[in-house]
Coordinates of C-alpha atoms and ligand atoms in Angstrom, one line a residue:
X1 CA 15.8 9.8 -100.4
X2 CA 15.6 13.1 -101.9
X3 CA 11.7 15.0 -102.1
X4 CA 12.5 16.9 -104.9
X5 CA 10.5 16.1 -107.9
X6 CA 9.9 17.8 -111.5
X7 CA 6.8 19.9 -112.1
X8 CA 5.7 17.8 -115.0
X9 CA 6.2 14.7 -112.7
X10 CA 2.9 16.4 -109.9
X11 CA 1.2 17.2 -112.7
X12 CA 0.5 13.8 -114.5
X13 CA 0.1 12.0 -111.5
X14 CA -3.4 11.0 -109.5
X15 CA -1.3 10.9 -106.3
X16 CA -2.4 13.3 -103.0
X17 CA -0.8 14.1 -99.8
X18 CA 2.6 13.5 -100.1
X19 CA 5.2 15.4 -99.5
X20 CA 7.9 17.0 -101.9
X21 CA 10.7 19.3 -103.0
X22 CA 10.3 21.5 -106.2
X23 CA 12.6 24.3 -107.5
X24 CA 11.9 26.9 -110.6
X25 CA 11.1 30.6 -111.2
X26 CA 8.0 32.7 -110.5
X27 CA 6.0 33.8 -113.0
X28 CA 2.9 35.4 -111.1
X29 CA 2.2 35.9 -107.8
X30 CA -1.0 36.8 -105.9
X31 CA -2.5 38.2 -103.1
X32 CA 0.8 37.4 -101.1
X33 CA -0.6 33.7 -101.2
X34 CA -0.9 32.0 -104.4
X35 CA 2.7 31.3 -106.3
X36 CA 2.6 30.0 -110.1
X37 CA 6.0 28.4 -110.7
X38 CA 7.3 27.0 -113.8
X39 CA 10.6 24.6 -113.9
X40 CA 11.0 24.3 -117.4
X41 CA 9.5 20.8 -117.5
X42 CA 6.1 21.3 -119.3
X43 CA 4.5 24.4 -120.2
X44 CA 1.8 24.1 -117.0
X45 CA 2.7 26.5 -113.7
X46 CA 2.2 24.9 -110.3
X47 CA 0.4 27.1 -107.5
X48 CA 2.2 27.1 -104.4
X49 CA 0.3 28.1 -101.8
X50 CA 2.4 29.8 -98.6
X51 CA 1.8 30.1 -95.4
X52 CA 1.8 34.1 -94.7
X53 CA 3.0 33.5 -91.4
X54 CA 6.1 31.0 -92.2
X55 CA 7.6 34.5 -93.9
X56 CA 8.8 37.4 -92.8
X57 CA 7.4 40.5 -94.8
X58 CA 10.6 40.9 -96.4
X59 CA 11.0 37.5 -97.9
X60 CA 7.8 38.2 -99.0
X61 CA 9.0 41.5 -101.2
X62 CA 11.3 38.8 -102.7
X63 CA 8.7 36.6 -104.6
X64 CA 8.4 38.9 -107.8
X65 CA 8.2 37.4 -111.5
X66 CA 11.4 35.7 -112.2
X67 CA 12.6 34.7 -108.9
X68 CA 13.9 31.2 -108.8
X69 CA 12.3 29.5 -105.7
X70 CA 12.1 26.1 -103.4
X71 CA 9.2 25.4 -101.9
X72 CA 8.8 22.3 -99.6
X73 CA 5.2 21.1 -98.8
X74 CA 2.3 18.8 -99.2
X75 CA 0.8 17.9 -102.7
X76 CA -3.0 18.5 -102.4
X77 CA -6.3 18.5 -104.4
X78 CA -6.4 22.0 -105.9
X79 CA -9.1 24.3 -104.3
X80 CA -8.9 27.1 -106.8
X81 CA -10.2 25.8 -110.7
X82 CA -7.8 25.5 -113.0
X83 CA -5.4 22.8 -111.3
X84 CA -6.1 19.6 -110.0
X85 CA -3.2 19.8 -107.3
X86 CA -1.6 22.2 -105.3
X87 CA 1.6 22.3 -102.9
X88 CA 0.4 23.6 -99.7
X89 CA 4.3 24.9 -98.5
X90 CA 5.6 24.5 -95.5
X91 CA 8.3 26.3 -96.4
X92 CA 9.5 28.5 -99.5
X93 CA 12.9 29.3 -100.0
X94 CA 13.9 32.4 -102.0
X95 CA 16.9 31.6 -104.0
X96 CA 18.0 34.3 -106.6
X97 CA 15.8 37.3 -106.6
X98 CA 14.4 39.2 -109.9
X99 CA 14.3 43.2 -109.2
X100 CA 11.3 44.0 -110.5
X101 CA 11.9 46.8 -111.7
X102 CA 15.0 45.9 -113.7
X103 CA 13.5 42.5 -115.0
X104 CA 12.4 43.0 -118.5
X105 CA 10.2 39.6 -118.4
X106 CA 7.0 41.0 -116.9
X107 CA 4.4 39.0 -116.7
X108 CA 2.6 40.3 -120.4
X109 CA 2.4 39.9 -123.9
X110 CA 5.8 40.7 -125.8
X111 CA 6.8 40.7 -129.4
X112 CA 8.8 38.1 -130.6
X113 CA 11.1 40.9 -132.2
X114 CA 11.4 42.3 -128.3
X115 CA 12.5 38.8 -127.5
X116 CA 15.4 38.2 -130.0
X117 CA 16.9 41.0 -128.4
X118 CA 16.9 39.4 -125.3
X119 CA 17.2 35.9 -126.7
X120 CA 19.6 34.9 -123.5
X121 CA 15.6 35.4 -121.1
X122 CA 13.6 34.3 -123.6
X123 CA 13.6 30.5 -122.7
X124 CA 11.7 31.4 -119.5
X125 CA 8.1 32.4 -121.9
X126 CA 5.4 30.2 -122.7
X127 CA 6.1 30.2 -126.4
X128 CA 9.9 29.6 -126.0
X129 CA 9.8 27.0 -123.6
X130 CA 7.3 24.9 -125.8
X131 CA 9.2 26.0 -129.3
X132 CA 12.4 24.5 -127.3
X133 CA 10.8 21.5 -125.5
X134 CA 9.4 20.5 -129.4
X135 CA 13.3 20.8 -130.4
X136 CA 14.3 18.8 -128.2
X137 CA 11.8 15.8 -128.9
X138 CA 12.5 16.9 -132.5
X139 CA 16.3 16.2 -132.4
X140 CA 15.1 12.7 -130.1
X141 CA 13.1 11.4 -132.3
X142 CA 15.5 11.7 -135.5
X143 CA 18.2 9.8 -133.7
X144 CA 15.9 7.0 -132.5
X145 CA 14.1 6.4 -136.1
X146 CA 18.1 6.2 -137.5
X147 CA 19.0 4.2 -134.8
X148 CA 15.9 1.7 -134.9
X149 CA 16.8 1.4 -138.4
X150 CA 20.4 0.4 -138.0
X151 CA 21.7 3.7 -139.4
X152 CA 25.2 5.0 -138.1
X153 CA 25.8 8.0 -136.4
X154 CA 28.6 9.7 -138.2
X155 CA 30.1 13.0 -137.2
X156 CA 31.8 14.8 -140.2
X157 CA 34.0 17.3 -139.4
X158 CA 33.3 20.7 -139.0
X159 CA 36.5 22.7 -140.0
X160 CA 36.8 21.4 -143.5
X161 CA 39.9 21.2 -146.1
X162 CA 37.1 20.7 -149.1
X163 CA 35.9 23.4 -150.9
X164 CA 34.2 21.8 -154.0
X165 CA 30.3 23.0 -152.9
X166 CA 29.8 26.9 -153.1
X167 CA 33.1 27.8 -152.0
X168 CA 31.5 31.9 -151.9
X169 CA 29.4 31.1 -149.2
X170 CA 31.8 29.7 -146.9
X171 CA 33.5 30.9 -143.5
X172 CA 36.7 30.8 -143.3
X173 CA 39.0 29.4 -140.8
X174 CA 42.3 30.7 -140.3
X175 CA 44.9 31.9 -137.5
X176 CA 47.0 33.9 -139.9
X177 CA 47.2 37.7 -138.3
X178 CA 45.1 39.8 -140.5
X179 CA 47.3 42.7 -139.8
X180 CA 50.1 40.8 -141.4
X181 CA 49.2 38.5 -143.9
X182 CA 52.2 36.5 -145.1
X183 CA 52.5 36.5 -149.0
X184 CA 53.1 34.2 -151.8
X185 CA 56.1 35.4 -154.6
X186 CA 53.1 35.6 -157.0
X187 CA 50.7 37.9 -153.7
X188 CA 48.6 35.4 -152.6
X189 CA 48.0 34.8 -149.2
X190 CA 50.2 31.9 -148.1
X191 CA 48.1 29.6 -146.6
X192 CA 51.0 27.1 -146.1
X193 CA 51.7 29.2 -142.9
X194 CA 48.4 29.0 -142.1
X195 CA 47.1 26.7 -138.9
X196 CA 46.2 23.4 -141.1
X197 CA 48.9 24.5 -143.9
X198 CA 46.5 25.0 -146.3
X199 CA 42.9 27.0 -146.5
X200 CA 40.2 25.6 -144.3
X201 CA 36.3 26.8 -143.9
X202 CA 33.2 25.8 -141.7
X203 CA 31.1 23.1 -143.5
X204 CA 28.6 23.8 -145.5
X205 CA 27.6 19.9 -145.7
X206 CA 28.3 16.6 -144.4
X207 CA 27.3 15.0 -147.4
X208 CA 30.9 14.0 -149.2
X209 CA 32.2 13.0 -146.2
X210 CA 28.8 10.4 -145.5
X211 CA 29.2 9.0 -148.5
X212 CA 32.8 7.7 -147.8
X213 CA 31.1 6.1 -144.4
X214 CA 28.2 5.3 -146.5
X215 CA 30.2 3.1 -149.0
X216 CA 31.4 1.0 -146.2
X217 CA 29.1 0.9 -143.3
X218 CA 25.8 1.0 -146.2
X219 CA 23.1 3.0 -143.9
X220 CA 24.7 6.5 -142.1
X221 CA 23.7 9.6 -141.2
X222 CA 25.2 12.6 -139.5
X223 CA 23.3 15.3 -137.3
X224 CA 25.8 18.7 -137.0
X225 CA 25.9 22.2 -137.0
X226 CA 26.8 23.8 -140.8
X227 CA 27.4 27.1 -141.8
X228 CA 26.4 29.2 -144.7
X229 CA 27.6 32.8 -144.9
X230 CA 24.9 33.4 -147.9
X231 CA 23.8 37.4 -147.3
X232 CA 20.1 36.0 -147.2
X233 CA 18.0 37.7 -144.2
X234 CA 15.1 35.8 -145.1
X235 CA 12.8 33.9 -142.5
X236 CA 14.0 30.8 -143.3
X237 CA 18.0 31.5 -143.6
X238 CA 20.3 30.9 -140.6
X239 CA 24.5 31.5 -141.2
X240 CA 24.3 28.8 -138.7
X241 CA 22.1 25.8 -138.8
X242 CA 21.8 21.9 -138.2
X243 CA 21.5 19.4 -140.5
X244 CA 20.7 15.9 -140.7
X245 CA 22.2 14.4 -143.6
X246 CA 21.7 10.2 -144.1
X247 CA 23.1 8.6 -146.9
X248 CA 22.1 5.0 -147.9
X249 CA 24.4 2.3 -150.2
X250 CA 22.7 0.4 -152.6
X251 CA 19.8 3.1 -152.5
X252 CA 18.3 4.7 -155.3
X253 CA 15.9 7.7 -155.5
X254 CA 12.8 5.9 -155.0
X255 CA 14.0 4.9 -151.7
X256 CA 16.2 8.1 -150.7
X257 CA 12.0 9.5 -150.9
X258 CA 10.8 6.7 -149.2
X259 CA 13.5 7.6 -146.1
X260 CA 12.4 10.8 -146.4
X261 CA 9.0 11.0 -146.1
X262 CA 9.2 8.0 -143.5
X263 CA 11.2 10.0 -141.3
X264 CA 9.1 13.1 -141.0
X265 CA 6.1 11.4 -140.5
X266 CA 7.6 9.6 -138.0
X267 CA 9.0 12.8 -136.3
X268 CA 5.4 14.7 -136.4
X269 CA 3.8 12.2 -135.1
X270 CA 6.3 11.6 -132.5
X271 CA 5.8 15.4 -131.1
X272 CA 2.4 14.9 -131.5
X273 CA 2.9 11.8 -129.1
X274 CA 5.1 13.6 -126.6
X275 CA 4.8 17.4 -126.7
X276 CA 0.4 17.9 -127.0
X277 CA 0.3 20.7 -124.3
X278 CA 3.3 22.8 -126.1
X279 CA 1.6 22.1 -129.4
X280 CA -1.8 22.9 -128.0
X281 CA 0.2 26.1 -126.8
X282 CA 1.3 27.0 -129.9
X283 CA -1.6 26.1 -131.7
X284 CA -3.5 28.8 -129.8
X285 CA -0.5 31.0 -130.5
X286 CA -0.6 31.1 -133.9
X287 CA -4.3 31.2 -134.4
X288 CA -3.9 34.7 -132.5
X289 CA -1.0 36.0 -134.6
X290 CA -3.0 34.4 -138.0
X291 CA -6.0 36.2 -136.2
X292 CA -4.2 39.6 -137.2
X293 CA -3.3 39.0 -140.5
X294 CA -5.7 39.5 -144.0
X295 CA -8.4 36.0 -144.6
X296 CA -6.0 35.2 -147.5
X297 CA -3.1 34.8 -145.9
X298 CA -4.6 32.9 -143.0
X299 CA -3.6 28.8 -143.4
X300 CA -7.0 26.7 -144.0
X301 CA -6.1 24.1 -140.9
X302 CA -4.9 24.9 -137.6
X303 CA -1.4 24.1 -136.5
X304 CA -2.0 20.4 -135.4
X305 CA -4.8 19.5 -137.9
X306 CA -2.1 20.7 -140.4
X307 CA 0.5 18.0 -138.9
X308 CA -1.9 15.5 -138.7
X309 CA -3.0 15.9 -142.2
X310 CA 1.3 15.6 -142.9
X311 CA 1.0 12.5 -141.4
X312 CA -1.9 10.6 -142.8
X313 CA -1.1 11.4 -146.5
X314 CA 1.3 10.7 -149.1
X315 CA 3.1 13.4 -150.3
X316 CA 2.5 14.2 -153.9
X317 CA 5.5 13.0 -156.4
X318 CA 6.3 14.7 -159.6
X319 CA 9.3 15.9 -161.6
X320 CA 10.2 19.2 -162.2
X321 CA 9.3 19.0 -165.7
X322 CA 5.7 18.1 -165.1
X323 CA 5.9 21.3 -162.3
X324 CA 7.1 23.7 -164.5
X325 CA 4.2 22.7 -166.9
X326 CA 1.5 23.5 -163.9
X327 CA 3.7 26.4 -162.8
X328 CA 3.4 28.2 -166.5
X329 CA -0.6 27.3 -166.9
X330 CA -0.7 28.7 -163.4
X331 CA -2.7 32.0 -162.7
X332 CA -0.2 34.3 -160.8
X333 CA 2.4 32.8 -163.4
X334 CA -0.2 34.0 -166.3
X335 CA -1.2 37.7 -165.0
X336 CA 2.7 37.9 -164.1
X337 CA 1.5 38.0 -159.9
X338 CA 5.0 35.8 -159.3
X339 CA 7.7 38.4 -158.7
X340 CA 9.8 35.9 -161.1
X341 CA 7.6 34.6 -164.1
X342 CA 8.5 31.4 -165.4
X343 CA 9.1 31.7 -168.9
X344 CA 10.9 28.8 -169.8
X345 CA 12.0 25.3 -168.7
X346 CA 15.1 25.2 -166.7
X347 CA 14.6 28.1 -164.9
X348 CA 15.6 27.5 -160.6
X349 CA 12.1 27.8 -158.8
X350 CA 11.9 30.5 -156.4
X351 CA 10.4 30.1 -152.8
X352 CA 7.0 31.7 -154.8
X353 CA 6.9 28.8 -156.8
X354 CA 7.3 26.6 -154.1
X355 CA 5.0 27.5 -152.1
X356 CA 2.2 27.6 -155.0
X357 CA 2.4 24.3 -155.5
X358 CA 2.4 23.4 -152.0
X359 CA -0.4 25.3 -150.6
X360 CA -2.6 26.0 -154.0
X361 CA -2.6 23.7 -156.1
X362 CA -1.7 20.5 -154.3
X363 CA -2.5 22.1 -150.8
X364 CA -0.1 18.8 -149.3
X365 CA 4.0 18.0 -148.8
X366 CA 5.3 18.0 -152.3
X367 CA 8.4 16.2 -153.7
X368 CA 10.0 17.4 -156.7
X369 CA 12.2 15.2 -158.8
X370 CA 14.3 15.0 -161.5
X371 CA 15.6 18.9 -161.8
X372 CA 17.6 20.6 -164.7
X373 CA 21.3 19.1 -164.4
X374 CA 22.7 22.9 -164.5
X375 CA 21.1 23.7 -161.2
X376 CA 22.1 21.3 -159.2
X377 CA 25.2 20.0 -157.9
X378 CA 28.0 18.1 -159.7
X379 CA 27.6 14.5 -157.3
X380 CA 24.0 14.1 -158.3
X381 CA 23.0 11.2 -160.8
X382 CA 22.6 12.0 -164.5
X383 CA 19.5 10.6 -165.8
X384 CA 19.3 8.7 -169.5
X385 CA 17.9 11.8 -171.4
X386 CA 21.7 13.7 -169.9
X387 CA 19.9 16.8 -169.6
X388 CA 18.1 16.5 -166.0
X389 CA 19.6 14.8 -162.4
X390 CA 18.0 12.2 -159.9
X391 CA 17.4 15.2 -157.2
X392 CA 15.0 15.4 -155.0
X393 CA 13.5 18.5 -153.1
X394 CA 10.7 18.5 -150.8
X395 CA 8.4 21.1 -150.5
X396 CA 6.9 21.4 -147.3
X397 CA 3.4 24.2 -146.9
X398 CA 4.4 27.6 -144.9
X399 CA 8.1 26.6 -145.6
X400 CA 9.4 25.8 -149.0
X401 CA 12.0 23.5 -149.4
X402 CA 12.4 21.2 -146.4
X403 CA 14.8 18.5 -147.8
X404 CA 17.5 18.3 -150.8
X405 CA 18.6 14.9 -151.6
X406 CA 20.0 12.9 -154.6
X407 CA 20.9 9.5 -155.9
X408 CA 24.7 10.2 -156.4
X409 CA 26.7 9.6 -159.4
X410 CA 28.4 6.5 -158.8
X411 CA 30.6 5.9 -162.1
X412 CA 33.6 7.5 -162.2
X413 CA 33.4 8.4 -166.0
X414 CA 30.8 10.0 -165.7
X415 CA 31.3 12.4 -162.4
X416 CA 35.0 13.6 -164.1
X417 CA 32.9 14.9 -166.7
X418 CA 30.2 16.3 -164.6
X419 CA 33.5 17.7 -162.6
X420 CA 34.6 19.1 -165.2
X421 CA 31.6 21.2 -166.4
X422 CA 31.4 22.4 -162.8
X423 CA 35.0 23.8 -163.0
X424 CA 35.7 21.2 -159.7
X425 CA 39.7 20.4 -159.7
X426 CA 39.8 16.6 -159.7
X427 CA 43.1 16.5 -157.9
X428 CA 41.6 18.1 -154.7
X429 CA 38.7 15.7 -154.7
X430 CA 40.7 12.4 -155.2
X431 CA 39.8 11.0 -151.7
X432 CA 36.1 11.4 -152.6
X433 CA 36.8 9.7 -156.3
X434 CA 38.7 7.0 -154.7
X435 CA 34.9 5.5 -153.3
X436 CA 34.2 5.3 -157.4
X437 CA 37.3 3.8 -157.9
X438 CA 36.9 0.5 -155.7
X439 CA 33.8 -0.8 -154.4
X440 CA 31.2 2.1 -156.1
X441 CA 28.1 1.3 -156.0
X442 CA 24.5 3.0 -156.1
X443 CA 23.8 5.3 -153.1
X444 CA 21.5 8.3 -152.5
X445 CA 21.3 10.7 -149.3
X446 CA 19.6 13.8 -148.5
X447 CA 19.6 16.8 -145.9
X448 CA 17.0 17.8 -144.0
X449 CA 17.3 21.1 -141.9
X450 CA 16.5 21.1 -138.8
X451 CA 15.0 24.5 -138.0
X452 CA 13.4 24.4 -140.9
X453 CA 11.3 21.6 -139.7
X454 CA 10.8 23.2 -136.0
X455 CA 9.6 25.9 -137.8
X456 CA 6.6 23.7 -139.3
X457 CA 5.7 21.6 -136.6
X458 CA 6.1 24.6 -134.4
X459 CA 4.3 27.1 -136.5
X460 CA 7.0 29.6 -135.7
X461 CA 7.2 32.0 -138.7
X462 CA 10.6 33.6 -138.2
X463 CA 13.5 30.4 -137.7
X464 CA 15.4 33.1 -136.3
X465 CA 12.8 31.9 -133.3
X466 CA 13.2 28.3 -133.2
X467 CA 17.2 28.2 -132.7
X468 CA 18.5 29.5 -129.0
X469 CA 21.0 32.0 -130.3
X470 CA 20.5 32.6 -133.8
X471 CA 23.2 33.8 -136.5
X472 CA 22.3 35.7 -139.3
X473 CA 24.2 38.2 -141.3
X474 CA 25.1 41.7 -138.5
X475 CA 24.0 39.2 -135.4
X476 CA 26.7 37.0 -133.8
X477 CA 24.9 38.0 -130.4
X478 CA 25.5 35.5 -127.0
Ligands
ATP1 P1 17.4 27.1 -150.1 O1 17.1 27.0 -151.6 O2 16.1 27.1 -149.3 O3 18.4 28.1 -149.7 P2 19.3 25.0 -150.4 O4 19.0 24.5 -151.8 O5 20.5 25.9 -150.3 O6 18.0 25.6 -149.7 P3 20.5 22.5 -149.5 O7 21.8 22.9 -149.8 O8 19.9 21.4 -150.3 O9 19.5 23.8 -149.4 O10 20.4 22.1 -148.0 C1 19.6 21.1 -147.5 C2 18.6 21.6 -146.5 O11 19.2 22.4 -145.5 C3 17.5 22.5 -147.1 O12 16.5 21.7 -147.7 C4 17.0 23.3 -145.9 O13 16.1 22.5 -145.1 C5 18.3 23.5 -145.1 N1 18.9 24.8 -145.3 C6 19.7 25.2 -146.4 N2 20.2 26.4 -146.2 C7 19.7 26.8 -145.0 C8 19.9 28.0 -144.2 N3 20.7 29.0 -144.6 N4 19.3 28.1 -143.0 C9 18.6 27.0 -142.5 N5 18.4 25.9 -143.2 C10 18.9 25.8 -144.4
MN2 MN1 20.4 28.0 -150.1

């Protein structure tokens, strides 16, 4: 029977004097005794305790700050403070060495800007092994809450023929040489020579495709990466991101909300559940980093207070009629502080807005219904008054919007005309009419975006931090 056993495993147990097997990298060691290794499997170290005389001097020099180790020994109540248990090693193996003076992880404070750079080490810091821990429980819990429900896993694809939602912010996919780009009679590029015989991109949604499952298998949802080549280096923009798009038959608003505020509850409080040492961890984090910023801009509630509080209320419905009418009575609106003062209704809110009603004046999760039909997409449901859709956004605090959802327009008389107005070529979208032509019914669906939500319950401020390898306009990096 193997000895080996994960750090996490020694850590939560009561168990003495036994004997084990663990692997994983050094991060400190001292006085040529005491190792503190970290396996990735909680954010807690281990001390390893060696036996100077079981090692030669030179594999000794070996056990520097990023070594990956094995150490064999016997689990015992911790002399030092700090640790309940200890290995006491027989014998420590040195298995990859890190030159110290080459291996830019010292054992220090760096900036998170230092680690982007290095974004292929980073994983082996305390914040970046809790931020990607979270992920992981994040991305867990989403599938079990669909899959306890008796929602579908769907996988829509990702090179896509469809290019009826903001076809200018779309990759494209070809395998046509660029240094010779066969031509129409009338110049165009001839996409008939291209790979799929016609012009393809990277998705920017899941949605059209859910709701063909949708309309057969009633509850689906699909989890997948989607790509946006929008020029927007903001902190909350990624060219590639993952989104978790469900779509519901014989839904309506009310209960595409419902979904959606049942779902992140339930993924909060599942990382509150699973991850509290990485959240403690990043708790302290980010009271340091608020620590350095102006009182103002400091949140009122520390990072796990602030999930809790997520938790335990409702979020706050309205339409975007009755925000606009807060948003104009609004100070910053009224001394023109917003950098885009609203001076009518149907304007788009900007992130400013967003966040105002969020953290000012409702200072809780916020979901907006009911927007301007010109600012949102063709497939969402017109309302009686024909001037505003059955959309859905909600606004989360530190992050804006969170989700985008919509009951979708199920009659087929009425999305041709909504088509039309949006300049969408009916013949290219006859596959997704068809679902309006036999068997339509209501339905509604939203997407949520991942990092977006790893960002809040992670309190990172910069989602170019909460993705491994993150893709953003000039960065394609790993
Ligand atoms: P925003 O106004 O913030 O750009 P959007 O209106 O373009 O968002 P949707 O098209 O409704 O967003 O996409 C659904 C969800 O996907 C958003 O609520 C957000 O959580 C996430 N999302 C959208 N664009 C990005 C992006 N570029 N990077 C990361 N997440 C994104
Ligand atoms: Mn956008």
């Amino acid at each position: 029977m193997s000895l080996r056993k994960k750090i996490k495993e020694i850590l939560a147990s009561d168990q003495k004097d036994y004997e084990v097997v663990i692997n994983g990298w050094v991060r400190t060691f001292r006085n040529n005794q005491f190792i503190a290794v970290n396996d990735g499997s909680t954010i807690h170290t281990l001390q390893v305790v060696i036996d100077k005389d079981s090692l030669t001097e030179d594999e000794i020099k070996k056990i520097n700050t990023g070594a990956a180790i094995k150490a064999q020994g016997t689990v015992v109540e911790s002399q030092g403070s700090g640790q309940k248990v200890e290995i006491k090693a027989s014998q420590v193996t040195i298995l990859g060495e890190a030159d110290p003076s080459k291996y830019p992880l010292q054992p220090k404070r760096h900036s998170l800007e230092f680690l982007r750079e290095i974004a292929h080490l980073r994983f082996r810091t305390n914040t970046f092994g809790a931020v990607f821990r979270v992920r992981h429980s994040i991305a867990f819990a989403i599938h079990k809450f669909f899959n306890d429900k008796g929602f579908y896993y769907l996988h829509t694809p990702i090179i896509t023929g469809s290019d009826a939602e903001g076809a200018g912010e779309m990759f494209q996919v070809t395998t046509l040489d660029l240094k010779n780009i066969p031509l129409t009679n009338d110049n165009e590029i001839n996409f008939k020579e291209d790979f799929f015989n016609k012009a393809t991109n990277l998705t920017v949604s899941g949605q059209l495709e859910a709701e063909l499952g949708a309309l057969a298998l009633t509850d689906v949802y699909t989890f997948g990466p989607t790509f946006r080549a929008e020029n927007s280096n903001t902190s909350r923009h990624l060219a590639e991101f993952w989104m978790i798009e469900p779509e519901m038959a014989f839904a309506d608003l009310n209960d595409d909300m419902d979904l959606a505020e049942e779902l992140l509850k339930y993924v909060i409080q599942y990382c509150i559940d699973q991850n509290p040492d990485d959240l403690d961890f990043l708790e302290e984090r980010l009271t340091q980093e608020e620590s350095q910023k102006p009182q103002i801009e400091r949140s009122e509630m520390k990072l796990i207070e602030k999930l809790k509080f997520c938790v335990e209320n409702d979020f706050e419905r309205l339409t975007y009629t009755e925000a606009i009418r807060i948003l104009m009575n609004s100070k910053p609106n009224k001394k023109k502080k917003f950098q885009y003062v609203i001076e009518e209704w149907g304007t788009d809110l900007q992130s400013e807005h967003e966040r105002y009603l969020v953290e000012k004046h409702f200072k809780k999760p916020v979901i907006l219904t009911d927007y301007p039909k010109e600012i949102k997409a063709f497939y969402m449901r017109l309302n009686e008054d024909d001037t505003t859709v059955r959309a859905m956004d909600i606004l989360f605090p530190g992050i804006g919007e969170i989700v985008g959802g919509s009951q979708r327009e199920e009659r087929l008389d009425v999305l041709l005309e909504r088509m039309k107005a949006f300049d969408i070529p009916a013949e290219e979208m006859d596959w997704f009419l068809d679902t309006r032509r036999y068997g339509t019914c209501e339905h509604a669906g939203f997407g949520l975006g991942l990092e977006r939500l790893v960002q809040f319950i992670t309190g990172m401020s910069n989602i170019r931090d909460v993705i491994p390898f993150p893709r953003f306009p000039g960065n394609a990096e790993f």
